[in-house]
PDB file of N, CA and C in Angstrom:
ATOM      1  N   MET A   9     -14.389  43.645  -1.680  1.00 73.00           N
ATOM      2  CA  MET A   9     -15.502  42.708  -1.770  1.00 73.00           C
ATOM      3  C   MET A   9     -16.276  42.668  -0.456  1.00 73.00           C
ATOM      4  N   GLU A  10     -15.535  42.541   0.637  1.00 81.00           N
ATOM      5  CA  GLU A  10     -16.178  42.440   1.949  1.00 81.00           C
ATOM      6  C   GLU A  10     -16.888  43.737   2.309  1.00 81.00           C
ATOM      7  N   ASN A  11     -16.305  44.866   1.907  1.00 88.00           N
ATOM      8  CA  ASN A  11     -16.901  46.162   2.195  1.00 88.00           C
ATOM      9  C   ASN A  11     -18.215  46.344   1.438  1.00 88.00           C
ATOM     10  N   SER A  12     -18.295  45.852   0.207  1.00 91.00           N
ATOM     11  CA  SER A  12     -19.527  45.987  -0.572  1.00 91.00           C
ATOM     12  C   SER A  12     -20.652  45.132   0.015  1.00 91.00           C
ATOM     13  N   VAL A  13     -20.311  43.986   0.568  1.00 90.00           N
ATOM     14  CA  VAL A  13     -21.319  43.139   1.216  1.00 90.00           C
ATOM     15  C   VAL A  13     -21.874  43.841   2.451  1.00 90.00           C
ATOM     16  N   LYS A  14     -20.993  44.467   3.223  1.00 92.00           N
ATOM     17  CA  LYS A  14     -21.444  45.199   4.406  1.00 92.00           C
ATOM     18  C   LYS A  14     -22.349  46.355   4.020  1.00 92.00           C
ATOM     19  N   LYS A  15     -22.006  47.066   2.941  1.00 93.00           N
ATOM     20  CA  LYS A  15     -22.843  48.177   2.491  1.00 93.00           C
ATOM     21  C   LYS A  15     -24.206  47.672   2.031  1.00 93.00           C
ATOM     22  N   PHE A  16     -24.223  46.554   1.300  1.00 93.00           N
ATOM     23  CA  PHE A  16     -25.485  45.983   0.834  1.00 93.00           C
ATOM     24  C   PHE A  16     -26.364  45.598   2.016  1.00 93.00           C
ATOM     25  N   ILE A  17     -25.785  44.944   3.006  1.00 93.00           N
ATOM     26  CA  ILE A  17     -26.550  44.534   4.186  1.00 93.00           C
ATOM     27  C   ILE A  17     -27.060  45.752   4.944  1.00 93.00           C
ATOM     28  N   ALA A  18     -26.227  46.793   5.042  1.00 94.00           N
ATOM     29  CA  ALA A  18     -26.651  48.006   5.738  1.00 94.00           C
ATOM     30  C   ALA A  18     -27.839  48.655   5.029  1.00 94.00           C
ATOM     31  N   TYR A  19     -27.753  48.788   3.698  1.00 95.00           N
ATOM     32  CA  TYR A  19     -28.864  49.382   2.955  1.00 95.00           C
ATOM     33  C   TYR A  19     -30.114  48.509   3.006  1.00 95.00           C
ATOM     34  N   PHE A  20     -29.931  47.198   3.000  1.00 95.00           N
ATOM     35  CA  PHE A  20     -31.054  46.278   3.101  1.00 95.00           C
ATOM     36  C   PHE A  20     -31.758  46.435   4.447  1.00 95.00           C
ATOM     37  N   LEU A  21     -30.987  46.527   5.523  1.00 94.00           N
ATOM     38  CA  LEU A  21     -31.576  46.706   6.853  1.00 94.00           C
ATOM     39  C   LEU A  21     -32.264  48.060   6.981  1.00 94.00           C
ATOM     40  N   ILE A  22     -31.689  49.102   6.370  1.00 96.00           N
ATOM     41  CA  ILE A  22     -32.336  50.414   6.373  1.00 96.00           C
ATOM     42  C   ILE A  22     -33.664  50.342   5.628  1.00 96.00           C
ATOM     43  N   GLY A  23     -33.673  49.654   4.489  1.00 95.00           N
ATOM     44  CA  GLY A  23     -34.905  49.491   3.726  1.00 95.00           C
ATOM     45  C   GLY A  23     -35.968  48.733   4.503  1.00 95.00           C
ATOM     46  N   LEU A  24     -35.563  47.657   5.177  1.00 92.00           N
ATOM     47  CA  LEU A  24     -36.510  46.907   6.001  1.00 92.00           C
ATOM     48  C   LEU A  24     -37.071  47.769   7.130  1.00 92.00           C
ATOM     49  N   THR A  25     -36.208  48.567   7.746  1.00 95.00           N
ATOM     50  CA  THR A  25     -36.665  49.443   8.825  1.00 95.00           C
ATOM     51  C   THR A  25     -37.696  50.444   8.318  1.00 95.00           C
ATOM     52  N   LEU A  26     -37.422  51.050   7.172  1.00 95.00           N
ATOM     53  CA  LEU A  26     -38.377  52.002   6.604  1.00 95.00           C
ATOM     54  C   LEU A  26     -39.687  51.316   6.222  1.00 95.00           C
ATOM     55  N   PHE A  27     -39.598  50.111   5.663  1.00 92.00           N
ATOM     56  CA  PHE A  27     -40.791  49.372   5.269  1.00 92.00           C
ATOM     57  C   PHE A  27     -41.664  49.044   6.476  1.00 92.00           C
ATOM     58  N   PHE A  28     -41.051  48.493   7.533  1.00 90.00           N
ATOM     59  CA  PHE A  28     -41.833  48.126   8.711  1.00 90.00           C
ATOM     60  C   PHE A  28     -42.344  49.355   9.460  1.00 90.00           C
ATOM     61  N   THR A  29     -41.599  50.464   9.399  1.00 93.00           N
ATOM     62  CA  THR A  29     -42.081  51.702   9.999  1.00 93.00           C
ATOM     63  C   THR A  29     -43.332  52.185   9.279  1.00 93.00           C
ATOM     64  N   ALA A  30     -43.309  52.137   7.951  1.00 93.00           N
ATOM     65  CA  ALA A  30     -44.488  52.560   7.180  1.00 93.00           C
ATOM     66  C   ALA A  30     -45.683  51.661   7.471  1.00 93.00           C
ATOM     67  N   ILE A  31     -45.467  50.353   7.552  1.00 89.00           N
ATOM     68  CA  ILE A  31     -46.553  49.420   7.867  1.00 89.00           C
ATOM     69  C   ILE A  31     -47.115  49.720   9.261  1.00 89.00           C
ATOM     70  N   ALA A  32     -46.221  49.978  10.229  1.00 88.00           N
ATOM     71  CA  ALA A  32     -46.679  50.269  11.591  1.00 88.00           C
ATOM     72  C   ALA A  32     -47.485  51.561  11.650  1.00 88.00           C
ATOM     73  N   ILE A  33     -47.035  52.585  10.938  1.00 92.00           N
ATOM     74  CA  ILE A  33     -47.768  53.857  10.940  1.00 92.00           C
ATOM     75  C   ILE A  33     -49.138  53.681  10.291  1.00 92.00           C
ATOM     76  N   LEU A  34     -49.194  52.947   9.181  1.00 91.00           N
ATOM     77  CA  LEU A  34     -50.488  52.694   8.544  1.00 91.00           C
ATOM     78  C   LEU A  34     -51.413  51.894   9.458  1.00 91.00           C
ATOM     79  N   GLY A  35     -50.850  50.990  10.240  1.00 88.00           N
ATOM     80  CA  GLY A  35     -51.647  50.221  11.188  1.00 88.00           C
ATOM     81  C   GLY A  35     -52.120  51.055  12.359  1.00 88.00           C
ATOM     82  N   ILE A  36     -51.274  51.959  12.828  1.00 89.00           N
ATOM     83  CA  ILE A  36     -51.661  52.824  13.945  1.00 89.00           C
ATOM     84  C   ILE A  36     -52.830  53.720  13.547  1.00 89.00           C
ATOM     85  N   TRP A  37     -52.814  54.218  12.331  1.00 91.00           N
ATOM     86  CA  TRP A  37     -53.872  55.109  11.852  1.00 91.00           C
ATOM     87  C   TRP A  37     -55.076  54.342  11.300  1.00 91.00           C
ATOM     88  N   ASP A  38     -55.092  53.026  11.486  1.00 89.00           N
ATOM     89  CA  ASP A  38     -56.188  52.155  11.039  1.00 89.00           C
ATOM     90  C   ASP A  38     -56.463  52.243   9.538  1.00 89.00           C
ATOM     91  N   ILE A  39     -55.425  52.480   8.776  1.00 90.00           N
ATOM     92  CA  ILE A  39     -55.558  52.468   7.320  1.00 90.00           C
ATOM     93  C   ILE A  39     -55.510  51.030   6.812  1.00 90.00           C
ATOM     94  N   ILE A  40     -54.685  50.197   7.462  1.00 88.00           N
ATOM     95  CA  ILE A  40     -54.623  48.779   7.127  1.00 88.00           C
ATOM     96  C   ILE A  40     -54.866  47.966   8.392  1.00 88.00           C
ATOM     97  N   ASP A  41     -55.248  46.707   8.200  1.00 89.00           N
ATOM     98  CA  ASP A  41     -55.499  45.801   9.320  1.00 89.00           C
ATOM     99  C   ASP A  41     -54.214  45.049   9.634  1.00 89.00           C
ATOM    100  N   LEU A  42     -53.581  45.386  10.760  1.00 87.00           N
ATOM    101  CA  LEU A  42     -52.297  44.775  11.105  1.00 87.00           C
ATOM    102  C   LEU A  42     -52.417  43.289  11.414  1.00 87.00           C
ATOM    103  N   GLU A  43     -53.508  42.860  12.021  1.00 88.00           N
ATOM    104  CA  GLU A  43     -53.657  41.447  12.360  1.00 88.00           C
ATOM    105  C   GLU A  43     -53.642  40.590  11.112  1.00 88.00           C
ATOM    106  N   ASP A  44     -54.335  41.027  10.075  1.00 88.00           N
ATOM    107  CA  ASP A  44     -54.361  40.279   8.827  1.00 88.00           C
ATOM    108  C   ASP A  44     -52.972  40.214   8.200  1.00 88.00           C
ATOM    109  N   ILE A  45     -52.257  41.325   8.227  1.00 86.00           N
ATOM    110  CA  ILE A  45     -50.907  41.362   7.645  1.00 86.00           C
ATOM    111  C   ILE A  45     -49.955  40.485   8.439  1.00 86.00           C
ATOM    112  N   PHE A  46     -50.020  40.555   9.770  1.00 86.00           N
ATOM    113  CA  PHE A  46     -49.125  39.732  10.581  1.00 86.00           C
ATOM    114  C   PHE A  46     -49.421  38.247  10.404  1.00 86.00           C
ATOM    115  N   ASN A  47     -50.685  37.879  10.266  1.00 91.00           N
ATOM    116  CA  ASN A  47     -51.020  36.479  10.008  1.00 91.00           C
ATOM    117  C   ASN A  47     -50.432  36.020   8.679  1.00 91.00           C
ATOM    118  N   LYS A  48     -50.562  36.845   7.645  1.00 91.00           N
ATOM    119  CA  LYS A  48     -50.014  36.480   6.340  1.00 91.00           C
ATOM    120  C   LYS A  48     -48.494  36.393   6.379  1.00 91.00           C
ATOM    121  N   ILE A  49     -47.851  37.341   7.063  1.00 87.00           N
ATOM    122  CA  ILE A  49     -46.393  37.306   7.176  1.00 87.00           C
ATOM    123  C   ILE A  49     -45.947  36.064   7.932  1.00 87.00           C
ATOM    124  N   PHE A  50     -46.622  35.737   9.035  1.00 92.00           N
ATOM    125  CA  PHE A  50     -46.250  34.572   9.831  1.00 92.00           C
ATOM    126  C   PHE A  50     -46.379  33.283   9.023  1.00 92.00           C
ATOM    127  N   PHE A  51     -47.503  33.109   8.341  1.00 95.00           N
ATOM    128  CA  PHE A  51     -47.686  31.884   7.576  1.00 95.00           C
ATOM    129  C   PHE A  51     -46.744  31.822   6.375  1.00 95.00           C
ATOM    130  N   THR A  52     -46.423  32.955   5.781  1.00 94.00           N
ATOM    131  CA  THR A  52     -45.456  32.975   4.687  1.00 94.00           C
ATOM    132  C   THR A  52     -44.078  32.552   5.182  1.00 94.00           C
ATOM    133  N   LEU A  53     -43.661  33.080   6.318  1.00 92.00           N
ATOM    134  CA  LEU A  53     -42.370  32.686   6.881  1.00 92.00           C
ATOM    135  C   LEU A  53     -42.359  31.214   7.283  1.00 92.00           C
ATOM    136  N   LEU A  54     -43.484  30.719   7.761  1.00 96.00           N
ATOM    137  CA  LEU A  54     -43.581  29.303   8.114  1.00 96.00           C
ATOM    138  C   LEU A  54     -43.413  28.417   6.882  1.00 96.00           C
ATOM    139  N   VAL A  55     -44.049  28.792   5.781  1.00 96.00           N
ATOM    140  CA  VAL A  55     -43.928  28.019   4.543  1.00 96.00           C
ATOM    141  C   VAL A  55     -42.501  28.084   4.009  1.00 96.00           C
ATOM    142  N   ILE A  56     -41.885  29.261   4.045  1.00 96.00           N
ATOM    143  CA  ILE A  56     -40.503  29.393   3.576  1.00 96.00           C
ATOM    144  C   ILE A  56     -39.564  28.566   4.435  1.00 96.00           C
ATOM    145  N   PHE A  57     -39.775  28.568   5.752  1.00 96.00           N
ATOM    146  CA  PHE A  57     -38.949  27.771   6.650  1.00 96.00           C
ATOM    147  C   PHE A  57     -39.094  26.283   6.356  1.00 96.00           C
ATOM    148  N   ALA A  58     -40.315  25.818   6.162  1.00 96.00           N
ATOM    149  CA  ALA A  58     -40.543  24.402   5.866  1.00 96.00           C
ATOM    150  C   ALA A  58     -39.895  24.013   4.542  1.00 96.00           C
ATOM    151  N   ALA A  59     -40.034  24.859   3.534  1.00 96.00           N
ATOM    152  CA  ALA A  59     -39.425  24.563   2.236  1.00 96.00           C
ATOM    153  C   ALA A  59     -37.907  24.543   2.343  1.00 96.00           C
ATOM    154  N   ALA A  60     -37.332  25.477   3.099  1.00 95.00           N
ATOM    155  CA  ALA A  60     -35.884  25.497   3.279  1.00 95.00           C
ATOM    156  C   ALA A  60     -35.400  24.256   4.030  1.00 95.00           C
ATOM    157  N   ALA A  61     -36.170  23.799   5.002  1.00 95.00           N
ATOM    158  CA  ALA A  61     -35.795  22.597   5.739  1.00 95.00           C
ATOM    159  C   ALA A  61     -35.812  21.372   4.833  1.00 95.00           C
ATOM    160  N   VAL A  62     -36.797  21.269   3.954  1.00 95.00           N
ATOM    161  CA  VAL A  62     -36.868  20.135   3.026  1.00 95.00           C
ATOM    162  C   VAL A  62     -35.704  20.185   2.045  1.00 95.00           C
ATOM    163  N   VAL A  63     -35.416  21.362   1.509  1.00 93.00           N
ATOM    164  CA  VAL A  63     -34.301  21.495   0.563  1.00 93.00           C
ATOM    165  C   VAL A  63     -32.988  21.171   1.251  1.00 93.00           C
ATOM    166  N   LEU A  64     -32.793  21.637   2.469  1.00 92.00           N
ATOM    167  CA  LEU A  64     -31.574  21.333   3.207  1.00 92.00           C
ATOM    168  C   LEU A  64     -31.449  19.844   3.474  1.00 92.00           C
ATOM    169  N   PHE A  65     -32.548  19.197   3.841  1.00 91.00           N
ATOM    170  CA  PHE A  65     -32.523  17.755   4.071  1.00 91.00           C
ATOM    171  C   PHE A  65     -32.147  17.004   2.805  1.00 91.00           C
ATOM    172  N   VAL A  66     -32.783  17.348   1.701  1.00 90.00           N
ATOM    173  CA  VAL A  66     -32.489  16.673   0.435  1.00 90.00           C
ATOM    174  C   VAL A  66     -31.043  16.916   0.038  1.00 90.00           C
ATOM    175  N   PHE A  67     -30.568  18.137   0.201  1.00 87.00           N
ATOM    176  CA  PHE A  67     -29.205  18.463  -0.176  1.00 87.00           C
ATOM    177  C   PHE A  67     -28.193  17.693   0.670  1.00 87.00           C
ATOM    178  N   THR A  68     -28.389  17.649   1.985  1.00 87.00           N
ATOM    179  CA  THR A  68     -27.406  17.002   2.855  1.00 87.00           C
ATOM    180  C   THR A  68     -27.476  15.486   2.782  1.00 87.00           C
ATOM    181  N   VAL A  69     -28.653  14.912   2.622  1.00 86.00           N
ATOM    182  CA  VAL A  69     -28.774  13.459   2.659  1.00 86.00           C
ATOM    183  C   VAL A  69     -28.551  12.843   1.278  1.00 86.00           C
ATOM    184  N   LEU A  70     -29.179  13.375   0.273  1.00 82.00           N
ATOM    185  CA  LEU A  70     -29.135  12.738  -1.036  1.00 82.00           C
ATOM    186  C   LEU A  70     -28.002  13.232  -1.917  1.00 82.00           C
ATOM    187  N   ILE A  71     -27.733  14.501  -1.950  1.00 77.00           N
ATOM    188  CA  ILE A  71     -26.731  15.027  -2.871  1.00 77.00           C
ATOM    189  C   ILE A  71     -25.348  14.993  -2.255  1.00 77.00           C
ATOM    190  N   ARG A  72     -25.201  15.439  -1.052  1.00 67.00           N
ATOM    191  CA  ARG A  72     -23.888  15.515  -0.420  1.00 67.00           C
ATOM    192  C   ARG A  72     -23.338  14.153  -0.016  1.00 67.00           C
ATOM    193  N   SER A  73     -24.164  13.138   0.148  1.00 56.00           N
ATOM    194  CA  SER A  73     -23.666  11.842   0.595  1.00 56.00           C
ATOM    195  C   SER A  73     -22.722  11.228  -0.424  1.00 56.00           C
ATOM    196  N   ASP A  74     -22.883  11.547  -1.701  1.00 54.00           N
ATOM    197  CA  ASP A  74     -21.981  11.027  -2.727  1.00 54.00           C
ATOM    198  C   ASP A  74     -20.614  11.692  -2.669  1.00 54.00           C
ATOM    199  N   ASP A  75     -20.528  12.900  -2.187  1.00 54.00           N
ATOM    200  CA  ASP A  75     -19.266  13.630  -2.154  1.00 54.00           C
ATOM    201  C   ASP A  75     -18.362  13.196  -1.010  1.00 54.00           C
ATOM    202  N   HIS A  76     -18.911  12.596   0.032  1.00 56.00           N
ATOM    203  CA  HIS A  76     -18.135  12.278   1.222  1.00 56.00           C
ATOM    204  C   HIS A  76     -17.790  10.797   1.334  1.00 56.00           C
ATOM    205  N   ARG A  77     -17.874  10.078   0.232  1.00 57.00           N
ATOM    206  CA  ARG A  77     -17.492   8.679   0.280  1.00 57.00           C
ATOM    207  C   ARG A  77     -15.975   8.544   0.404  1.00 57.00           C
ATOM    208  N   LEU A  78     -15.541   7.482   1.047  1.00 56.00           N
ATOM    209  CA  LEU A  78     -14.110   7.230   1.165  1.00 56.00           C
ATOM    210  C   LEU A  78     -13.556   6.786  -0.169  1.00 56.00           C
ATOM    211  N   PRO A  79     -12.339   7.177  -0.476  1.00 60.00           N
ATOM    212  CA  PRO A  79     -11.758   6.748  -1.752  1.00 60.00           C
ATOM    213  C   PRO A  79     -11.538   5.233  -1.750  1.00 60.00           C
ATOM    214  N   GLU A  80     -11.725   4.654  -2.905  1.00 64.00           N
ATOM    215  CA  GLU A  80     -11.557   3.187  -3.015  1.00 64.00           C
ATOM    216  C   GLU A  80     -10.067   2.834  -3.003  1.00 64.00           C
ATOM    217  N   LYS A  81      -9.747   1.727  -2.325  1.00 64.00           N
ATOM    218  CA  LYS A  81      -8.360   1.266  -2.266  1.00 64.00           C
ATOM    219  C   LYS A  81      -8.062   0.426  -3.482  1.00 64.00           C
ATOM    220  N   GLU A  82      -6.857   0.565  -3.964  1.00 58.00           N
ATOM    221  CA  GLU A  82      -6.470  -0.205  -5.149  1.00 58.00           C
ATOM    222  C   GLU A  82      -5.759  -1.465  -4.775  1.00 58.00           C
TER     223      GLU A  82
END
């Protein structure tokens, strides 16, 4: 199980490297506008981060608070 996770992560990182290499080469040759792409990537990551922070807050404060109550004494 652990070995398959490592293989998945390795292939994922290889894929990301190839993807960003292709984007960089296209930007170097002025086929695409890198500034526009980087702005979109930055704002997308910002939105994902904000959404993850809200979900984490809701999960830890509202949902998890019921699980950590002390047991009632009889």
